[in-house]
Amino acid sequence: MASFVIEGGHRLNGEIHPQGAKNEVLQIICATLLTKEEVTVNHIPDILDVNNLIQLMREMGVDVAKTGVDSYTFKAENIDLAYLESEEFLKKCSSLRGSVMLIGPMVARFGKALISKPGGDKIGRRRLDTHLVGIQNLGADFRYDEERGVYEITAEKLRGAYMLLDEASVTGTANIVMAAVLAKGTTTIYNAACEPYLQQLCRMLNRMGAKIGGIASNLLTIEGVEELHGTEHRVLPDMIEVGSFIGMAAMTGSEITIKNVSYENLGIIPESFRRLGIKLEQRGDDIYVPAQDSYQIESFIDGSIMTIADAPWPGLTPDLLSVMLVVATQAKGSVLIHQKMFESRLFFVDKLIDMGAQIILCDPHRAVVIGHNHGFRLRGARLTSPDIRAGIALLIAAMSAEGTSTISNIEQIDRGYQNIEGRLNAIGARITRI
């Protein structure tokens, strides 16, 4: 098990490029199963979750070739359907959260999907009801083998249907869309997720020959087609990484430029950091963060304490609340962080309290942060990364702390951040991988 040793207190300076969006590329790779023709995907991040999914695709019989530093081609012409029912396949699915998005493409093209309950972050319940009920609405039969922990979904022919989703699940919407593009007739999905990741998936599918209307809204209309074709796609910059770099700059009093961020796809993220008092400028498609000795949290117009909460797009992504909570520990003022969507994501604040942060954990969903205004630096500590986003938040805390910190279980960070220590060390951080 690897660890990071972080020497805190060093300012960053220079330019950094965000990687391709993890949450988008997992959908895009699964969607390549919908055609037997070649699909080229560019700007793929070299991270654990993505690499594991690419290897799983190879083992399924997809012809995968690396054609550049961050480019791959996928050709799903000869899928090994017997392997898709093997214990080895099911075991690998259970350790990879993104594997759940194989269901839609496999049922749509091959009439059957067998998948074990997927793994991923331990951040609370992440139910699959939206995925499975949506695909059932298209005419699939669903069976759960409780003893093996395996879902079996079968369909002779999917048929379009109207559905109102119980939640605007990004991966759930993606799964239903991927199933519906090859279904007979018209599918209407209301309360669909409309994150940029989903928009990217829909646009790629349309280039492949799908007929999806209402992209970027929560009402999608899909007219089924007989088959899809090959295409080329470029993955967006990772908005979570962009937000993480903004937080790092603020916590360490650094001046950095984040390059090629696809600003129009960041939504409310820049404004949310401005609410914490952080200055940032849009320069073309870059974000410039100047060095700040202090930053003051805004209050609401009536003078009440600022609340920052997650919400489905175009609200604030829940993946950045851990970062914003850490950033608030050195702000001037107080803020209520309300994590509505997952009930275990705030438990890492105990580690921040040990480092000297002033945080009141109200319940599994809410924490009040009382900022130090840089009057008191966090102390170095021995830490453990419980999930991807808490891991990067603890790394930010350690980079700003006084003394040396050690973060173990950094495989969680590696799942979502490409060569993070190398890229940060290049602009002034002091991080060593042990």
mmCIF file of C-alpha atoms in Angstrom, residues 47-409:
data_model
loop_
_atom_site.group_PDB
_atom_site.id
_atom_site.type_symbol
_atom_site.label_atom_id
_atom_site.label_comp_id
_atom_site.label_asym_id
_atom_site.label_seq_id
_atom_site.Cartn_x
_atom_site.Cartn_y
_atom_site.Cartn_z
ATOM 1 C CA ILE A 47 -5.851 6.820 -13.805
ATOM 2 C CA LEU A 48 -6.660 3.568 -12.031
ATOM 3 C CA ASP A 49 -10.445 3.440 -12.558
ATOM 4 C CA VAL A 50 -10.133 4.202 -16.275
ATOM 5 C CA ASN A 51 -7.214 1.816 -16.843
ATOM 6 C CA ASN A 52 -9.121 -0.974 -15.087
ATOM 7 C CA LEU A 53 -12.158 -0.397 -17.315
ATOM 8 C CA ILE A 54 -9.989 -0.386 -20.461
ATOM 9 C CA GLN A 55 -8.420 -3.695 -19.387
ATOM 10 C CA LEU A 56 -11.884 -5.126 -18.697
ATOM 11 C CA MET A 57 -12.944 -4.122 -22.230
ATOM 12 C CA ARG A 58 -9.930 -5.990 -23.639
ATOM 13 C CA GLU A 59 -10.860 -9.106 -21.705
ATOM 14 C CA MET A 60 -14.431 -8.838 -23.015
ATOM 15 C CA GLY A 61 -13.059 -9.148 -26.542
ATOM 16 C CA VAL A 62 -12.901 -5.468 -27.531
ATOM 17 C CA ASP A 63 -9.939 -4.686 -29.792
ATOM 18 C CA VAL A 64 -8.255 -1.831 -27.874
ATOM 19 C CA ALA A 65 -5.224 0.052 -29.201
ATOM 20 C CA LYS A 66 -3.327 2.972 -27.659
ATOM 21 C CA THR A 67 -2.687 5.412 -30.510
ATOM 22 C CA GLY A 68 -1.206 8.363 -28.618
ATOM 23 C CA VAL A 69 -0.246 9.664 -25.176
ATOM 24 C CA ASP A 70 -3.918 9.916 -24.182
ATOM 25 C CA SER A 71 -5.719 8.423 -27.209
ATOM 26 C CA TYR A 72 -7.232 4.962 -27.675
ATOM 27 C CA THR A 73 -9.279 3.173 -30.312
ATOM 28 C CA PHE A 74 -11.996 0.670 -29.366
ATOM 29 C CA LYS A 75 -13.530 -1.851 -31.760
ATOM 30 C CA ALA A 76 -16.203 -4.065 -30.193
ATOM 31 C CA GLU A 77 -16.712 -6.332 -33.200
ATOM 32 C CA ASN A 78 -16.086 -9.745 -31.614
ATOM 33 C CA ILE A 79 -17.326 -9.730 -28.010
ATOM 34 C CA ASP A 80 -16.711 -12.889 -25.958
ATOM 35 C CA LEU A 81 -20.258 -13.408 -24.679
ATOM 36 C CA ALA A 82 -19.225 -16.491 -22.672
ATOM 37 C CA TYR A 83 -16.684 -14.403 -20.734
ATOM 38 C CA LEU A 84 -19.482 -11.962 -19.804
ATOM 39 C CA GLU A 85 -21.069 -14.757 -17.741
ATOM 40 C CA SER A 86 -17.862 -15.909 -16.060
ATOM 41 C CA GLU A 87 -17.027 -15.533 -12.385
ATOM 42 C CA GLU A 88 -13.833 -13.701 -13.346
ATOM 43 C CA PHE A 89 -15.795 -10.999 -15.200
ATOM 44 C CA LEU A 90 -18.275 -10.625 -12.343
ATOM 45 C CA LYS A 91 -15.470 -10.348 -9.787
ATOM 46 C CA LYS A 92 -13.791 -7.568 -11.768
ATOM 47 C CA CYS A 93 -17.089 -5.677 -12.092
ATOM 48 C CA SER A 94 -17.538 -5.803 -8.321
ATOM 49 C CA SER A 95 -14.345 -3.778 -7.817
ATOM 50 C CA LEU A 96 -15.110 -1.120 -10.449
ATOM 51 C CA ARG A 97 -17.939 1.371 -10.033
ATOM 52 C CA GLY A 98 -17.951 2.366 -13.710
ATOM 53 C CA SER A 99 -18.811 -1.204 -14.727
ATOM 54 C CA VAL A 100 -22.478 -0.508 -13.973
ATOM 55 C CA MET A 101 -22.653 1.458 -17.241
ATOM 56 C CA LEU A 102 -21.977 -1.713 -19.211
ATOM 57 C CA ILE A 103 -25.601 -2.773 -18.591
ATOM 58 C CA GLY A 104 -27.280 -0.425 -21.096
ATOM 59 C CA PRO A 105 -24.964 -1.124 -24.054
ATOM 60 C CA MET A 106 -24.870 -4.895 -23.459
ATOM 61 C CA VAL A 107 -28.652 -5.292 -23.179
ATOM 62 C CA ALA A 108 -29.219 -3.025 -26.198
ATOM 63 C CA ARG A 109 -26.773 -4.814 -28.492
ATOM 64 C CA PHE A 110 -26.592 -8.375 -27.168
ATOM 65 C CA GLY A 111 -29.933 -8.774 -25.366
ATOM 66 C CA LYS A 112 -28.358 -9.727 -22.049
ATOM 67 C CA ALA A 113 -26.250 -8.271 -19.261
ATOM 68 C CA LEU A 114 -24.898 -10.048 -16.219
ATOM 69 C CA ILE A 115 -23.163 -7.829 -13.705
ATOM 70 C CA SER A 116 -22.237 -8.006 -10.024
ATOM 71 C CA LYS A 117 -22.950 -5.223 -7.588
ATOM 72 C CA PRO A 118 -20.269 -2.639 -8.478
ATOM 73 C CA GLY A 119 -17.735 -1.242 -6.031
ATOM 74 C CA GLY A 120 -16.138 2.199 -5.776
ATOM 75 C CA ASP A 121 -16.016 4.806 -3.030
ATOM 76 C CA LYS A 122 -17.440 4.071 0.397
ATOM 77 C CA ILE A 123 -19.391 7.317 0.564
ATOM 78 C CA GLY A 124 -22.849 5.999 1.432
ATOM 79 C CA ARG A 125 -25.626 4.242 -0.418
ATOM 80 C CA ARG A 126 -25.426 4.379 -4.196
ATOM 81 C CA ARG A 127 -28.444 2.407 -5.300
ATOM 82 C CA LEU A 128 -28.993 1.041 -8.789
ATOM 83 C CA ASP A 129 -32.789 1.365 -8.873
ATOM 84 C CA THR A 130 -32.773 4.216 -11.418
ATOM 85 C CA HIS A 131 -30.584 2.192 -13.811
ATOM 86 C CA LEU A 132 -32.530 -1.033 -13.558
ATOM 87 C CA VAL A 133 -36.072 0.374 -13.437
ATOM 88 C CA GLY A 134 -35.302 2.594 -16.442
ATOM 89 C CA ILE A 135 -34.079 -0.347 -18.521
ATOM 90 C CA GLN A 136 -37.051 -2.419 -17.315
ATOM 91 C CA ASN A 137 -39.298 0.352 -18.672
ATOM 92 C CA LEU A 138 -37.760 -0.352 -22.074
ATOM 93 C CA GLY A 139 -38.977 -3.959 -21.859
ATOM 94 C CA ALA A 140 -36.078 -5.784 -20.204
ATOM 95 C CA ASP A 141 -36.571 -8.512 -17.596
ATOM 96 C CA PHE A 142 -34.593 -8.157 -14.388
ATOM 97 C CA ARG A 143 -33.530 -10.767 -11.846
ATOM 98 C CA TYR A 144 -31.247 -10.419 -8.822
ATOM 99 C CA ASP A 145 -29.397 -13.456 -7.509
ATOM 100 C CA GLU A 146 -28.952 -12.533 -3.858
ATOM 101 C CA GLU A 147 -26.665 -15.457 -3.087
ATOM 102 C CA ARG A 148 -24.141 -14.504 -5.799
ATOM 103 C CA GLY A 149 -24.840 -10.757 -5.626
ATOM 104 C CA VAL A 150 -25.437 -10.738 -9.379
ATOM 105 C CA TYR A 151 -27.912 -8.765 -11.514
ATOM 106 C CA GLU A 152 -29.197 -10.471 -14.671
ATOM 107 C CA ILE A 153 -30.988 -8.305 -17.248
ATOM 108 C CA THR A 154 -32.376 -9.820 -20.450
ATOM 109 C CA ALA A 155 -34.417 -8.508 -23.380
ATOM 110 C CA GLU A 156 -35.323 -9.945 -26.774
ATOM 111 C CA LYS A 157 -35.984 -6.454 -28.138
ATOM 112 C CA LEU A 158 -36.081 -3.171 -26.254
ATOM 113 C CA ARG A 159 -38.970 -0.820 -27.003
ATOM 114 C CA GLY A 160 -39.167 2.920 -26.467
ATOM 115 C CA ALA A 161 -41.187 4.227 -23.525
ATOM 116 C CA TYR A 162 -41.954 7.351 -21.497
ATOM 117 C CA MET A 163 -40.346 7.476 -18.059
ATOM 118 C CA LEU A 164 -40.034 9.951 -15.214
ATOM 119 C CA LEU A 165 -36.862 9.162 -13.274
ATOM 120 C CA ASP A 166 -37.056 9.054 -9.474
ATOM 121 C CA GLU A 167 -33.709 10.873 -9.302
ATOM 122 C CA ALA A 168 -31.565 12.731 -11.826
ATOM 123 C CA SER A 169 -28.816 10.118 -11.652
ATOM 124 C CA VAL A 170 -25.941 10.805 -14.064
ATOM 125 C CA THR A 171 -24.880 7.186 -14.490
ATOM 126 C CA GLY A 172 -28.513 6.035 -14.400
ATOM 127 C CA THR A 173 -29.463 8.440 -17.193
ATOM 128 C CA ALA A 174 -26.379 7.388 -19.177
ATOM 129 C CA ASN A 175 -27.308 3.723 -18.896
ATOM 130 C CA ILE A 176 -30.898 4.329 -20.021
ATOM 131 C CA VAL A 177 -29.804 6.553 -22.927
ATOM 132 C CA MET A 178 -27.320 3.920 -24.133
ATOM 133 C CA ALA A 179 -30.037 1.266 -24.021
ATOM 134 C CA ALA A 180 -32.672 3.488 -25.671
ATOM 135 C CA VAL A 181 -30.632 4.492 -28.744
ATOM 136 C CA LEU A 182 -31.044 0.957 -30.166
ATOM 137 C CA ALA A 183 -34.604 0.395 -28.863
ATOM 138 C CA LYS A 184 -37.530 0.260 -31.284
ATOM 139 C CA GLY A 185 -39.623 3.455 -31.205
ATOM 140 C CA THR A 186 -39.311 6.653 -29.171
ATOM 141 C CA THR A 187 -38.088 6.970 -25.584
ATOM 142 C CA THR A 188 -38.771 10.051 -23.481
ATOM 143 C CA ILE A 189 -36.761 10.543 -20.280
ATOM 144 C CA TYR A 190 -37.982 13.251 -17.895
ATOM 145 C CA ASN A 191 -35.910 14.360 -14.885
ATOM 146 C CA ALA A 192 -32.866 13.213 -16.833
ATOM 147 C CA ALA A 193 -29.443 14.272 -15.611
ATOM 148 C CA CYS A 194 -28.007 17.039 -17.792
ATOM 149 C CA GLU A 195 -24.383 17.315 -16.584
ATOM 150 C CA PRO A 196 -21.775 18.149 -19.247
ATOM 151 C CA TYR A 197 -20.650 14.491 -19.068
ATOM 152 C CA LEU A 198 -24.132 13.412 -20.174
ATOM 153 C CA GLN A 199 -24.217 16.072 -22.883
ATOM 154 C CA GLN A 200 -20.894 14.791 -24.201
ATOM 155 C CA LEU A 201 -22.184 11.204 -24.277
ATOM 156 C CA CYS A 202 -25.348 12.220 -26.151
ATOM 157 C CA ARG A 203 -23.424 14.260 -28.712
ATOM 158 C CA MET A 204 -21.035 11.388 -29.336
ATOM 159 C CA LEU A 205 -23.934 8.960 -29.786
ATOM 160 C CA ASN A 206 -25.568 11.369 -32.259
ATOM 161 C CA ARG A 207 -22.334 11.454 -34.271
ATOM 162 C CA MET A 208 -22.538 7.639 -34.282
ATOM 163 C CA GLY A 209 -26.013 7.816 -35.820
ATOM 164 C CA ALA A 210 -28.311 8.061 -32.764
ATOM 165 C CA LYS A 211 -31.230 10.495 -32.707
ATOM 166 C CA ILE A 212 -31.240 12.209 -29.301
ATOM 167 C CA GLY A 213 -33.062 15.514 -28.772
ATOM 168 C CA GLY A 214 -33.195 17.833 -25.760
ATOM 169 C CA ILE A 215 -29.470 17.583 -24.989
ATOM 170 C CA ALA A 216 -28.475 19.835 -22.018
ATOM 171 C CA SER A 217 -32.050 19.764 -20.672
ATOM 172 C CA ASN A 218 -33.745 17.384 -18.240
ATOM 173 C CA LEU A 219 -36.141 16.146 -20.937
ATOM 174 C CA LEU A 220 -34.493 13.831 -23.469
ATOM 175 C CA THR A 221 -36.246 12.366 -26.502
ATOM 176 C CA ILE A 222 -34.582 9.413 -28.197
ATOM 177 C CA GLU A 223 -35.730 7.919 -31.475
ATOM 178 C CA GLY A 224 -34.306 4.412 -31.713
ATOM 179 C CA VAL A 225 -32.155 3.379 -34.683
ATOM 180 C CA GLU A 226 -31.119 -0.022 -36.064
ATOM 181 C CA GLU A 227 -27.354 0.400 -35.588
ATOM 182 C CA LEU A 228 -24.618 2.855 -34.686
ATOM 183 C CA HIS A 229 -21.321 3.603 -36.433
ATOM 184 C CA GLY A 230 -17.789 4.586 -35.503
ATOM 185 C CA THR A 231 -16.715 8.116 -34.565
ATOM 186 C CA GLU A 232 -14.009 10.178 -32.852
ATOM 187 C CA HIS A 233 -14.521 11.898 -29.497
ATOM 188 C CA ARG A 234 -12.532 14.214 -27.214
ATOM 189 C CA VAL A 235 -13.133 14.103 -23.460
ATOM 190 C CA LEU A 236 -13.703 17.379 -21.574
ATOM 191 C CA PRO A 237 -11.200 18.643 -18.964
ATOM 192 C CA ASP A 238 -12.056 17.317 -15.501
ATOM 193 C CA MET A 239 -14.083 19.993 -13.694
ATOM 194 C CA ILE A 240 -13.340 18.332 -10.332
ATOM 195 C CA GLU A 241 -9.621 18.661 -10.935
ATOM 196 C CA VAL A 242 -10.058 22.286 -11.993
ATOM 197 C CA GLY A 243 -11.881 22.982 -8.704
ATOM 198 C CA SER A 244 -9.219 21.067 -6.752
ATOM 199 C CA PHE A 245 -6.461 23.256 -8.245
ATOM 200 C CA ILE A 246 -8.399 26.437 -7.367
ATOM 201 C CA GLY A 247 -8.642 25.164 -3.784
ATOM 202 C CA MET A 248 -4.924 24.318 -3.646
ATOM 203 C CA ALA A 249 -3.981 27.808 -4.815
ATOM 204 C CA ALA A 250 -6.191 29.447 -2.176
ATOM 205 C CA MET A 251 -5.002 27.251 0.711
ATOM 206 C CA THR A 252 -1.301 27.675 -0.098
ATOM 207 C CA GLY A 253 -1.463 31.382 -1.048
ATOM 208 C CA SER A 254 -0.253 30.514 -4.532
ATOM 209 C CA GLU A 255 -0.444 32.113 -7.963
ATOM 210 C CA ILE A 256 -1.294 29.581 -10.655
ATOM 211 C CA THR A 257 -2.895 29.406 -14.093
ATOM 212 C CA ILE A 258 -5.119 26.430 -14.877
ATOM 213 C CA LYS A 259 -4.964 25.878 -18.628
ATOM 214 C CA ASN A 260 -7.705 24.894 -21.085
ATOM 215 C CA VAL A 261 -10.496 24.348 -18.558
ATOM 216 C CA SER A 262 -13.510 24.454 -20.951
ATOM 217 C CA TYR A 263 -14.872 27.347 -18.880
ATOM 218 C CA GLU A 264 -18.388 27.191 -20.333
ATOM 219 C CA ASN A 265 -18.733 23.662 -18.922
ATOM 220 C CA LEU A 266 -17.739 24.570 -15.337
ATOM 221 C CA GLY A 267 -21.203 25.860 -14.458
ATOM 222 C CA ILE A 268 -21.463 27.287 -10.941
ATOM 223 C CA ILE A 269 -18.013 26.073 -9.806
ATOM 224 C CA PRO A 270 -16.074 29.370 -10.262
ATOM 225 C CA GLU A 271 -18.828 31.381 -8.551
ATOM 226 C CA SER A 272 -18.945 28.916 -5.643
ATOM 227 C CA PHE A 273 -15.243 29.509 -4.946
ATOM 228 C CA ARG A 274 -15.805 33.267 -5.240
ATOM 229 C CA ARG A 275 -18.416 32.919 -2.469
ATOM 230 C CA LEU A 276 -15.580 31.707 -0.252
ATOM 231 C CA GLY A 277 -13.715 34.917 -1.095
ATOM 232 C CA ILE A 278 -11.298 33.406 -3.606
ATOM 233 C CA LYS A 279 -10.317 35.644 -6.503
ATOM 234 C CA LEU A 280 -10.065 34.062 -9.928
ATOM 235 C CA GLU A 281 -10.113 35.405 -13.455
ATOM 236 C CA GLN A 282 -11.167 33.870 -16.733
ATOM 237 C CA ARG A 283 -8.452 34.480 -19.320
ATOM 238 C CA GLY A 284 -9.663 32.998 -22.578
ATOM 239 C CA ASP A 285 -10.210 29.350 -21.711
ATOM 240 C CA ASP A 286 -7.790 29.511 -18.753
ATOM 241 C CA ILE A 287 -8.387 30.353 -15.082
ATOM 242 C CA TYR A 288 -5.848 32.614 -13.352
ATOM 243 C CA VAL A 289 -5.787 32.427 -9.538
ATOM 244 C CA PRO A 290 -3.711 35.234 -7.962
ATOM 245 C CA ALA A 291 -1.858 34.767 -4.680
ATOM 246 C CA GLN A 292 -4.048 35.810 -1.735
ATOM 247 C CA ASP A 293 -2.939 36.250 1.873
ATOM 248 C CA SER A 294 -6.555 35.960 3.009
ATOM 249 C CA TYR A 295 -10.038 35.386 1.636
ATOM 250 C CA GLN A 296 -13.352 36.201 3.302
ATOM 251 C CA ILE A 297 -16.491 34.093 3.052
ATOM 252 C CA GLU A 298 -19.525 36.014 1.835
ATOM 253 C CA SER A 299 -22.781 36.171 3.778
ATOM 254 C CA PHE A 300 -26.225 35.951 2.254
ATOM 255 C CA ILE A 301 -27.939 39.298 1.497
ATOM 256 C CA ASP A 302 -29.881 39.136 4.789
ATOM 257 C CA GLY A 303 -26.632 38.639 6.726
ATOM 258 C CA SER A 304 -27.186 34.938 7.501
ATOM 259 C CA ILE A 305 -24.334 32.414 7.374
ATOM 260 C CA MET A 306 -23.321 31.239 3.918
ATOM 261 C CA THR A 307 -24.474 27.720 3.009
ATOM 262 C CA ILE A 308 -22.780 25.755 0.237
ATOM 263 C CA ALA A 309 -24.698 22.666 -0.820
ATOM 264 C CA ASP A 310 -24.518 20.146 -3.638
ATOM 265 C CA ALA A 311 -27.318 19.692 -6.168
ATOM 266 C CA PRO A 312 -27.921 18.048 -9.556
ATOM 267 C CA TRP A 313 -26.562 20.042 -12.501
ATOM 268 C CA PRO A 314 -26.568 22.991 -12.973
ATOM 269 C CA GLY A 315 -26.124 22.991 -9.182
ATOM 270 C CA LEU A 316 -22.764 22.389 -7.503
ATOM 271 C CA THR A 317 -21.283 18.935 -8.014
ATOM 272 C CA PRO A 318 -21.022 16.904 -4.770
ATOM 273 C CA ASP A 319 -17.501 15.857 -5.783
ATOM 274 C CA LEU A 320 -16.153 19.316 -4.880
ATOM 275 C CA LEU A 321 -17.695 19.760 -1.429
ATOM 276 C CA SER A 322 -14.774 18.008 0.304
ATOM 277 C CA VAL A 323 -12.352 20.453 -1.355
ATOM 278 C CA MET A 324 -14.495 23.488 -0.503
ATOM 279 C CA LEU A 325 -14.762 22.364 3.114
ATOM 280 C CA VAL A 326 -10.957 22.210 3.433
ATOM 281 C CA VAL A 327 -10.549 25.594 1.735
ATOM 282 C CA ALA A 328 -13.017 27.133 4.211
ATOM 283 C CA THR A 329 -10.819 26.125 7.164
ATOM 284 C CA GLN A 330 -8.388 28.968 6.294
ATOM 285 C CA ALA A 331 -10.987 31.530 5.201
ATOM 286 C CA LYS A 332 -12.199 34.508 7.228
ATOM 287 C CA GLY A 333 -15.733 33.784 8.420
ATOM 288 C CA SER A 334 -17.946 30.724 8.726
ATOM 289 C CA VAL A 335 -19.819 28.517 6.300
ATOM 290 C CA LEU A 336 -22.251 25.608 6.486
ATOM 291 C CA ILE A 337 -21.286 22.780 4.120
ATOM 292 C CA HIS A 338 -24.363 20.680 3.315
ATOM 293 C CA GLN A 339 -23.622 17.370 1.570
ATOM 294 C CA LYS A 340 -27.136 16.319 0.545
ATOM 295 C CA MET A 341 -26.451 13.455 -1.835
ATOM 296 C CA PHE A 342 -24.165 11.101 0.153
ATOM 297 C CA GLU A 343 -24.255 10.423 3.873
ATOM 298 C CA SER A 344 -20.658 9.300 4.506
ATOM 299 C CA ARG A 345 -18.607 11.880 2.648
ATOM 300 C CA LEU A 346 -18.079 14.248 5.588
ATOM 301 C CA PHE A 347 -16.628 11.741 8.030
ATOM 302 C CA PHE A 348 -13.074 12.648 6.969
ATOM 303 C CA VAL A 349 -13.435 15.975 8.862
ATOM 304 C CA ASP A 350 -12.234 14.197 12.031
ATOM 305 C CA LYS A 351 -8.775 14.170 10.416
ATOM 306 C CA LEU A 352 -8.981 17.908 9.737
ATOM 307 C CA ILE A 353 -10.009 18.561 13.346
ATOM 308 C CA ASP A 354 -6.912 16.614 14.454
ATOM 309 C CA MET A 355 -4.874 18.988 12.257
ATOM 310 C CA GLY A 356 -6.332 21.979 14.112
ATOM 311 C CA ALA A 357 -9.321 22.915 11.945
ATOM 312 C CA GLN A 358 -12.394 24.325 13.642
ATOM 313 C CA ILE A 359 -15.273 22.227 12.322
ATOM 314 C CA ILE A 360 -18.543 21.194 13.930
ATOM 315 C CA LEU A 361 -19.907 18.003 12.348
ATOM 316 C CA CYS A 362 -23.636 18.482 12.866
ATOM 317 C CA ASP A 363 -24.714 15.152 11.348
ATOM 318 C CA PRO A 364 -23.629 12.905 8.426
ATOM 319 C CA HIS A 365 -24.732 15.569 5.940
ATOM 320 C CA ARG A 366 -23.780 18.936 7.477
ATOM 321 C CA ALA A 367 -20.648 20.558 8.864
ATOM 322 C CA VAL A 368 -20.047 24.119 10.077
ATOM 323 C CA VAL A 369 -16.543 25.402 9.321
ATOM 324 C CA ILE A 370 -15.121 28.330 11.307
ATOM 325 C CA GLY A 371 -12.207 29.715 9.307
ATOM 326 C CA HIS A 372 -8.781 30.526 10.784
ATOM 327 C CA ASN A 373 -8.184 33.410 8.321
ATOM 328 C CA HIS A 374 -4.616 32.052 7.957
ATOM 329 C CA GLY A 375 -4.003 33.192 11.546
ATOM 330 C CA PHE A 376 -3.368 29.589 12.527
ATOM 331 C CA ARG A 377 -1.939 26.992 10.158
ATOM 332 C CA LEU A 378 -3.066 23.397 10.184
ATOM 333 C CA ARG A 379 -0.617 20.927 11.730
ATOM 334 C CA GLY A 380 0.985 18.058 9.836
ATOM 335 C CA ALA A 381 -0.554 14.671 10.640
ATOM 336 C CA ARG A 382 -0.792 10.994 9.707
ATOM 337 C CA LEU A 383 -3.850 10.638 7.493
ATOM 338 C CA THR A 384 -5.705 7.989 5.495
ATOM 339 C CA SER A 385 -7.600 8.615 2.266
ATOM 340 C CA PRO A 386 -11.136 7.163 2.605
ATOM 341 C CA ASP A 387 -12.278 7.999 -0.952
ATOM 342 C CA ILE A 388 -11.090 9.843 -4.055
ATOM 343 C CA ARG A 389 -12.438 13.300 -3.216
ATOM 344 C CA ALA A 390 -11.654 13.231 0.506
ATOM 345 C CA GLY A 391 -8.182 12.057 -0.493
ATOM 346 C CA ILE A 392 -7.491 15.134 -2.619
ATOM 347 C CA ALA A 393 -8.992 17.361 0.099
ATOM 348 C CA LEU A 394 -6.603 15.881 2.675
ATOM 349 C CA LEU A 395 -3.716 16.385 0.234
ATOM 350 C CA ILE A 396 -4.651 20.068 -0.058
ATOM 351 C CA ALA A 397 -4.799 20.339 3.747
ATOM 352 C CA ALA A 398 -1.362 18.708 4.066
ATOM 353 C CA MET A 399 0.153 21.023 1.421
ATOM 354 C CA SER A 400 -0.925 24.056 3.478
ATOM 355 C CA ALA A 401 -0.049 22.584 6.891
ATOM 356 C CA GLU A 402 2.900 23.309 9.111
ATOM 357 C CA GLY A 403 5.314 20.389 9.143
ATOM 358 C CA THR A 404 5.177 17.040 7.397
ATOM 359 C CA SER A 405 2.104 14.889 6.780
ATOM 360 C CA THR A 406 1.714 11.304 5.607
ATOM 361 C CA ILE A 407 -1.359 10.136 3.680
ATOM 362 C CA SER A 408 -1.827 6.377 3.340
ATOM 363 C CA ASN A 409 -4.222 4.456 1.088
#
